[in-house]
mmCIF file with all atom_site columns, C-alpha atoms in Angstrom:
data_model
loop_
_atom_site.group_PDB
_atom_site.id
_atom_site.type_symbol
_atom_site.label_atom_id
_atom_site.label_alt_id
_atom_site.label_comp_id
_atom_site.label_asym_id
_atom_site.label_entity_id
_atom_site.label_seq_id
_atom_site.pdbx_PDB_ins_code
_atom_site.Cartn_x
_atom_site.Cartn_y
_atom_site.Cartn_z
_atom_site.occupancy
_atom_site.B_iso_or_equiv
_atom_site.pdbx_formal_charge
_atom_site.auth_seq_id
_atom_site.auth_comp_id
_atom_site.auth_asym_id
_atom_site.auth_atom_id
_atom_site.pdbx_PDB_model_num
ATOM 1   C CA . UNK L 1 1   ? -147.407 17.239 -72.131  1.00 46.00 ? 1   UNK L CA 1
ATOM 2   C CA . UNK L 1 2   ? -150.842 17.764 -73.100  1.00 48.00 ? 2   UNK L CA 1
ATOM 3   C CA . UNK L 1 3   ? -151.491 17.722 -68.744  1.00 51.00 ? 3   UNK L CA 1
ATOM 4   C CA . UNK L 1 4   ? -148.462 20.223 -68.475  1.00 50.00 ? 4   UNK L CA 1
ATOM 5   C CA . UNK L 1 5   ? -150.518 22.716 -70.990  1.00 47.00 ? 5   UNK L CA 1
ATOM 6   C CA . UNK L 1 6   ? -153.875 21.943 -69.157  1.00 48.00 ? 6   UNK L CA 1
ATOM 7   C CA . UNK L 1 7   ? -152.340 23.255 -65.979  1.00 49.00 ? 7   UNK L CA 1
ATOM 8   C CA . UNK L 1 8   ? -150.569 26.145 -66.701  1.00 52.00 ? 8   UNK L CA 1
ATOM 9   C CA . UNK L 1 9   ? -153.708 27.371 -68.461  1.00 49.00 ? 9   UNK L CA 1
ATOM 10  C CA . UNK L 1 10  ? -155.608 26.522 -65.503  1.00 53.00 ? 10  UNK L CA 1
ATOM 11  C CA . UNK L 1 11  ? -152.736 28.736 -63.211  1.00 52.00 ? 11  UNK L CA 1
ATOM 12  C CA . UNK L 1 12  ? -153.137 31.337 -66.231  1.00 50.00 ? 12  UNK L CA 1
ATOM 13  C CA . UNK L 1 13  ? -156.950 31.496 -65.601  1.00 50.00 ? 13  UNK L CA 1
ATOM 14  C CA . UNK L 1 14  ? -156.271 32.194 -61.517  1.00 52.00 ? 14  UNK L CA 1
ATOM 15  C CA . UNK L 1 15  ? -153.829 34.665 -62.017  1.00 51.00 ? 15  UNK L CA 1
ATOM 16  C CA . UNK L 1 16  ? -153.788 36.273 -65.673  1.00 51.00 ? 16  UNK L CA 1
ATOM 17  C CA . UNK L 1 17  ? -150.911 38.968 -64.793  1.00 54.00 ? 17  UNK L CA 1
ATOM 18  C CA . UNK L 1 18  ? -148.554 36.119 -64.531  1.00 53.00 ? 18  UNK L CA 1
ATOM 19  C CA . UNK L 1 19  ? -146.918 34.949 -67.448  1.00 53.00 ? 19  UNK L CA 1
ATOM 20  C CA . UNK L 1 20  ? -147.642 31.082 -67.679  1.00 50.00 ? 20  UNK L CA 1
ATOM 21  C CA . UNK L 1 21  ? -144.357 30.566 -70.008  1.00 52.00 ? 21  UNK L CA 1
ATOM 22  C CA . UNK L 1 22  ? -141.927 32.380 -68.103  1.00 52.00 ? 22  UNK L CA 1
ATOM 23  C CA . UNK L 1 23  ? -143.011 30.407 -64.783  1.00 51.00 ? 23  UNK L CA 1
ATOM 24  C CA . UNK L 1 24  ? -142.910 27.260 -66.569  1.00 51.00 ? 24  UNK L CA 1
ATOM 25  C CA . UNK L 1 25  ? -138.665 27.833 -67.577  1.00 51.00 ? 25  UNK L CA 1
ATOM 26  C CA . UNK L 1 26  ? -136.679 27.743 -64.244  1.00 52.00 ? 26  UNK L CA 1
ATOM 27  C CA . UNK L 1 27  ? -133.713 30.510 -64.307  1.00 52.00 ? 27  UNK L CA 1
ATOM 28  C CA . UNK L 1 28  ? -130.845 28.455 -63.624  1.00 51.00 ? 28  UNK L CA 1
ATOM 29  C CA . UNK L 1 29  ? -129.210 32.148 -62.547  1.00 51.00 ? 29  UNK L CA 1
ATOM 30  C CA . UNK L 1 30  ? -131.881 32.300 -59.422  1.00 52.00 ? 30  UNK L CA 1
ATOM 31  C CA . UNK L 1 31  ? -130.752 28.428 -58.018  1.00 53.00 ? 31  UNK L CA 1
ATOM 32  C CA . UNK L 1 32  ? -127.256 29.014 -58.367  1.00 52.00 ? 32  UNK L CA 1
ATOM 33  C CA . UNK L 1 33  ? -125.390 30.712 -55.001  1.00 52.00 ? 33  UNK L CA 1
ATOM 34  C CA . UNK L 1 34  ? -124.626 34.489 -55.770  1.00 53.00 ? 34  UNK L CA 1
ATOM 35  C CA . UNK L 1 35  ? -120.535 34.467 -55.747  1.00 53.00 ? 35  UNK L CA 1
ATOM 36  C CA . UNK L 1 36  ? -118.330 37.071 -55.333  1.00 54.00 ? 36  UNK L CA 1
ATOM 37  C CA . UNK L 1 37  ? -116.576 38.264 -58.483  1.00 52.00 ? 37  UNK L CA 1
ATOM 38  C CA . UNK L 1 38  ? -113.602 39.038 -56.293  1.00 52.00 ? 38  UNK L CA 1
ATOM 39  C CA . UNK L 1 39  ? -113.069 35.785 -54.866  1.00 53.00 ? 39  UNK L CA 1
ATOM 40  C CA . UNK L 1 40  ? -111.233 33.147 -57.446  1.00 53.00 ? 40  UNK L CA 1
ATOM 41  C CA . UNK L 1 41  ? -113.140 30.186 -58.093  1.00 54.00 ? 41  UNK L CA 1
ATOM 42  C CA . UNK L 1 42  ? -111.646 26.932 -58.948  1.00 56.00 ? 42  UNK L CA 1
ATOM 43  C CA . UNK L 1 43  ? -114.824 25.510 -60.807  1.00 65.00 ? 43  UNK L CA 1
ATOM 44  C CA . UNK L 1 44  ? -115.029 29.082 -62.970  1.00 66.00 ? 44  UNK L CA 1
ATOM 45  C CA . UNK L 1 45  ? -112.253 29.615 -66.007  1.00 63.00 ? 45  UNK L CA 1
ATOM 46  C CA . UNK L 1 46  ? -109.961 32.572 -65.333  1.00 65.00 ? 46  UNK L CA 1
ATOM 47  C CA . UNK L 1 47  ? -111.326 34.966 -67.973  1.00 66.00 ? 47  UNK L CA 1
ATOM 48  C CA . UNK L 1 48  ? -109.753 35.042 -71.467  1.00 70.00 ? 48  UNK L CA 1
ATOM 49  C CA . UNK L 1 49  ? -107.935 38.423 -72.605  1.00 65.00 ? 49  UNK L CA 1
ATOM 50  C CA . UNK L 1 50  ? -107.647 39.045 -76.643  1.00 67.00 ? 50  UNK L CA 1
ATOM 51  C CA . UNK L 1 51  ? -104.416 40.362 -77.046  1.00 60.00 ? 51  UNK L CA 1
ATOM 52  C CA . UNK L 1 52  ? -104.059 41.740 -80.590  1.00 62.00 ? 52  UNK L CA 1
ATOM 53  C CA . UNK L 1 53  ? -102.385 39.918 -83.508  1.00 65.00 ? 53  UNK L CA 1
ATOM 54  C CA . UNK L 1 54  ? -100.207 42.812 -84.084  1.00 62.00 ? 54  UNK L CA 1
ATOM 55  C CA . UNK L 1 55  ? -98.071  43.717 -81.577  1.00 63.00 ? 55  UNK L CA 1
ATOM 56  C CA . UNK L 1 56  ? -97.714  47.075 -80.410  1.00 68.00 ? 56  UNK L CA 1
ATOM 57  C CA . UNK L 1 57  ? -94.525  49.267 -80.280  1.00 66.00 ? 57  UNK L CA 1
ATOM 58  C CA . UNK L 1 58  ? -93.925  52.601 -78.611  1.00 83.00 ? 58  UNK L CA 1
ATOM 59  C CA . UNK L 1 59  ? -92.475  55.328 -80.936  1.00 84.00 ? 59  UNK L CA 1
ATOM 60  C CA . UNK L 1 60  ? -88.873  55.454 -79.424  1.00 85.00 ? 60  UNK L CA 1
ATOM 61  C CA . UNK L 1 61  ? -89.109  51.144 -80.227  1.00 87.00 ? 61  UNK L CA 1
ATOM 62  C CA . UNK L 1 62  ? -89.568  52.188 -83.664  1.00 88.00 ? 62  UNK L CA 1
ATOM 63  C CA . UNK L 1 63  ? -87.235  54.570 -83.905  1.00 89.00 ? 63  UNK L CA 1
ATOM 64  C CA . UNK L 1 64  ? -84.220  52.515 -82.403  1.00 90.00 ? 64  UNK L CA 1
ATOM 65  C CA . UNK L 1 65  ? -85.104  49.494 -84.438  1.00 91.00 ? 65  UNK L CA 1
ATOM 66  C CA . UNK L 1 66  ? -85.564  51.474 -88.258  1.00 92.00 ? 66  UNK L CA 1
ATOM 67  C CA . UNK L 1 67  ? -81.575  52.698 -86.760  1.00 94.00 ? 67  UNK L CA 1
ATOM 68  C CA . UNK L 1 68  ? -80.283  49.315 -86.103  1.00 95.00 ? 68  UNK L CA 1
ATOM 69  C CA . UNK L 1 69  ? -81.659  48.260 -89.340  1.00 95.00 ? 69  UNK L CA 1
ATOM 70  C CA . UNK L 1 70  ? -79.952  51.115 -91.557  1.00 96.00 ? 70  UNK L CA 1
ATOM 71  C CA . UNK L 1 71  ? -76.672  50.940 -89.043  1.00 96.00 ? 71  UNK L CA 1
ATOM 72  C CA . UNK L 1 72  ? -77.132  46.305 -89.812  1.00 95.00 ? 72  UNK L CA 1
ATOM 73  C CA . UNK L 1 73  ? -78.063  47.461 -93.829  1.00 96.00 ? 73  UNK L CA 1
ATOM 74  C CA . UNK L 1 74  ? -75.250  50.102 -94.109  1.00 96.00 ? 74  UNK L CA 1
ATOM 75  C CA . UNK L 1 75  ? -72.769  47.379 -92.166  1.00 97.00 ? 75  UNK L CA 1
ATOM 76  C CA . UNK L 1 76  ? -73.252  44.583 -94.435  1.00 97.00 ? 76  UNK L CA 1
ATOM 77  C CA . UNK L 1 77  ? -72.894  46.868 -97.684  1.00 97.00 ? 77  UNK L CA 1
ATOM 78  C CA . UNK L 1 78  ? -69.350  47.803 -96.065  1.00 97.00 ? 78  UNK L CA 1
ATOM 79  C CA . UNK L 1 79  ? -68.468  44.449 -95.088  1.00 98.00 ? 79  UNK L CA 1
ATOM 80  C CA . UNK L 1 80  ? -69.719  43.536 -98.947  1.00 98.00 ? 80  UNK L CA 1
ATOM 81  C CA . UNK L 1 81  ? -67.431  45.994 -100.407 1.00 98.00 ? 81  UNK L CA 1
ATOM 82  C CA . UNK L 1 82  ? -64.672  44.924 -98.146  1.00 98.00 ? 82  UNK L CA 1
ATOM 83  C CA . UNK L 1 83  ? -65.481  41.201 -99.788  1.00 98.00 ? 83  UNK L CA 1
ATOM 84  C CA . UNK L 1 84  ? -65.523  42.942 -103.538 1.00 98.00 ? 84  UNK L CA 1
ATOM 85  C CA . UNK L 1 85  ? -61.791  44.357 -102.933 1.00 98.00 ? 85  UNK L CA 1
ATOM 86  C CA . UNK L 1 86  ? -60.102  41.111 -101.502 1.00 98.00 ? 86  UNK L CA 1
ATOM 87  C CA . UNK L 1 87  ? -61.271  39.512 -104.390 1.00 98.00 ? 87  UNK L CA 1
ATOM 88  C CA . UNK L 1 88  ? -60.172  41.645 -106.968 1.00 98.00 ? 88  UNK L CA 1
ATOM 89  C CA . UNK L 1 89  ? -56.918  41.854 -104.572 1.00 98.00 ? 89  UNK L CA 1
ATOM 90  C CA . UNK L 1 90  ? -56.683  37.536 -104.759 1.00 98.00 ? 90  UNK L CA 1
ATOM 91  C CA . UNK L 1 91  ? -57.032  38.045 -108.590 1.00 97.00 ? 91  UNK L CA 1
ATOM 92  C CA . UNK L 1 92  ? -54.526  40.079 -108.779 1.00 98.00 ? 92  UNK L CA 1
ATOM 93  C CA . UNK L 1 93  ? -52.407  38.390 -106.972 1.00 98.00 ? 93  UNK L CA 1
ATOM 94  C CA . UNK L 1 94  ? -53.119  35.179 -108.881 1.00 97.00 ? 94  UNK L CA 1
ATOM 95  C CA . UNK L 1 95  ? -52.241  36.775 -112.344 1.00 97.00 ? 95  UNK L CA 1
ATOM 96  C CA . UNK L 1 96  ? -48.649  38.017 -110.432 1.00 97.00 ? 96  UNK L CA 1
ATOM 97  C CA . UNK L 1 97  ? -47.903  34.619 -109.176 1.00 97.00 ? 97  UNK L CA 1
ATOM 98  C CA . UNK L 1 98  ? -48.778  32.929 -112.674 1.00 97.00 ? 98  UNK L CA 1
ATOM 99  C CA . UNK L 1 99  ? -46.721  35.856 -114.502 1.00 96.00 ? 99  UNK L CA 1
ATOM 100 C CA . UNK L 1 100 ? -43.963  34.366 -111.994 1.00 97.00 ? 100 UNK L CA 1
ATOM 101 C CA . UNK L 1 101 ? -44.057  31.078 -112.654 1.00 97.00 ? 101 UNK L CA 1
ATOM 102 C CA . UNK L 1 102 ? -43.819  31.845 -116.425 1.00 96.00 ? 102 UNK L CA 1
ATOM 103 C CA . UNK L 1 103 ? -41.399  34.187 -116.433 1.00 96.00 ? 103 UNK L CA 1
ATOM 104 C CA . UNK L 1 104 ? -39.158  31.448 -113.999 1.00 96.00 ? 104 UNK L CA 1
ATOM 105 C CA . UNK L 1 105 ? -39.881  28.615 -116.584 1.00 96.00 ? 105 UNK L CA 1
ATOM 106 C CA . UNK L 1 106 ? -38.329  30.890 -119.327 1.00 96.00 ? 106 UNK L CA 1
ATOM 107 C CA . UNK L 1 107 ? -35.181  31.988 -117.306 1.00 94.00 ? 107 UNK L CA 1
ATOM 108 C CA . UNK L 1 108 ? -34.968  28.423 -116.529 1.00 92.00 ? 108 UNK L CA 1
ATOM 109 C CA . UNK L 1 109 ? -34.810  27.096 -120.140 1.00 91.00 ? 109 UNK L CA 1
ATOM 110 C CA . UNK L 1 110 ? -32.566  29.982 -121.203 1.00 90.00 ? 110 UNK L CA 1
ATOM 111 C CA . UNK L 1 111 ? -30.313  29.058 -118.848 1.00 86.00 ? 111 UNK L CA 1
ATOM 112 C CA . UNK L 1 112 ? -30.046  25.528 -119.725 1.00 84.00 ? 112 UNK L CA 1
ATOM 113 C CA . UNK L 1 113 ? -29.336  26.656 -123.185 1.00 85.00 ? 113 UNK L CA 1
ATOM 114 C CA . UNK L 1 114 ? -26.592  28.958 -122.780 1.00 83.00 ? 114 UNK L CA 1
ATOM 115 C CA . UNK L 1 115 ? -24.446  26.505 -120.526 1.00 81.00 ? 115 UNK L CA 1
ATOM 116 C CA . UNK L 1 116 ? -25.563  23.536 -121.942 1.00 82.00 ? 116 UNK L CA 1
ATOM 117 C CA . UNK L 1 117 ? -21.886  22.547 -122.948 1.00 79.00 ? 117 UNK L CA 1
ATOM 118 C CA . UNK L 1 118 ? -20.562  23.780 -119.530 1.00 79.00 ? 118 UNK L CA 1
ATOM 119 C CA . UNK L 1 119 ? -23.283  22.093 -118.107 1.00 77.00 ? 119 UNK L CA 1
ATOM 120 C CA . UNK L 1 120 ? -22.160  18.474 -119.812 1.00 78.00 ? 120 UNK L CA 1
ATOM 121 C CA . UNK L 1 121 ? -18.418  19.417 -119.235 1.00 80.00 ? 121 UNK L CA 1
ATOM 122 C CA . UNK L 1 122 ? -19.354  19.663 -115.452 1.00 81.00 ? 122 UNK L CA 1
ATOM 123 C CA . UNK L 1 123 ? -20.989  16.115 -115.880 1.00 81.00 ? 123 UNK L CA 1
ATOM 124 C CA . UNK L 1 124 ? -18.432  14.849 -117.780 1.00 81.00 ? 124 UNK L CA 1
ATOM 125 C CA . UNK L 1 125 ? -15.257  15.996 -115.286 1.00 85.00 ? 125 UNK L CA 1
ATOM 126 C CA . UNK L 1 126 ? -17.719  14.660 -112.617 1.00 85.00 ? 126 UNK L CA 1
ATOM 127 C CA . UNK L 1 127 ? -17.559  11.639 -114.314 1.00 85.00 ? 127 UNK L CA 1
ATOM 128 C CA . UNK L 1 128 ? -13.921  11.274 -114.423 1.00 86.00 ? 128 UNK L CA 1
ATOM 129 C CA . UNK L 1 129 ? -13.763  12.401 -111.148 1.00 87.00 ? 129 UNK L CA 1
ATOM 130 C CA . UNK L 1 130 ? -15.800  9.522  -109.635 1.00 88.00 ? 130 UNK L CA 1
ATOM 131 C CA . UNK L 1 131 ? -14.165  6.754  -112.089 1.00 87.00 ? 131 UNK L CA 1
ATOM 132 C CA . UNK L 1 132 ? -10.782  7.746  -110.619 1.00 89.00 ? 132 UNK L CA 1
ATOM 133 C CA . UNK L 1 133 ? -11.711  7.372  -107.357 1.00 89.00 ? 133 UNK L CA 1
ATOM 134 C CA . UNK L 1 134 ? -13.273  4.041  -108.213 1.00 88.00 ? 134 UNK L CA 1
ATOM 135 C CA . UNK L 1 135 ? -9.791   3.113  -109.758 1.00 86.00 ? 135 UNK L CA 1
ATOM 136 C CA . UNK L 1 136 ? -8.129   4.458  -106.848 1.00 86.00 ? 136 UNK L CA 1
ATOM 137 C CA . UNK L 1 137 ? -10.387  2.116  -104.412 1.00 85.00 ? 137 UNK L CA 1
ATOM 138 C CA . UNK L 1 138 ? -9.515   -1.181 -106.657 1.00 84.00 ? 138 UNK L CA 1
ATOM 139 C CA . UNK L 1 139 ? -5.606   -0.366 -106.567 1.00 84.00 ? 139 UNK L CA 1
ATOM 140 C CA . UNK L 1 140 ? -5.815   0.139  -102.854 1.00 83.00 ? 140 UNK L CA 1
ATOM 141 C CA . UNK L 1 141 ? -7.750   -3.312 -102.550 1.00 81.00 ? 141 UNK L CA 1
ATOM 142 C CA . UNK L 1 142 ? -4.907   -5.310 -104.525 1.00 74.00 ? 142 UNK L CA 1
#
């Protein structure tokens, strides 16, 4: 290293206008062949472009998206209202059905109480008829 420094000093003494430090460092661009920027080289990486992270929208895109958003919100509100109406109607129908069931049970109980004697007599008559038919069958077999 000391020898290199001495050589640089000697060269400097010979030509004081030249910079010895600049001469000692080699410029890598001087040795490299000149490349045409229009020509694509497989050795070089393609240029990278930095896109902004926020997408750019045109004003008509923004207006269209705003309109679609409002339309979708209105549609959602309309469907939600329809669903609330259907649920209310379902609750009303459930109430009507429960009322009908209780009314039917009440009517059946009332009919049974009013016609208990008739029902019992009807059952008695049916039993008598069955007994008579059974007796008739036994007589025919004998």
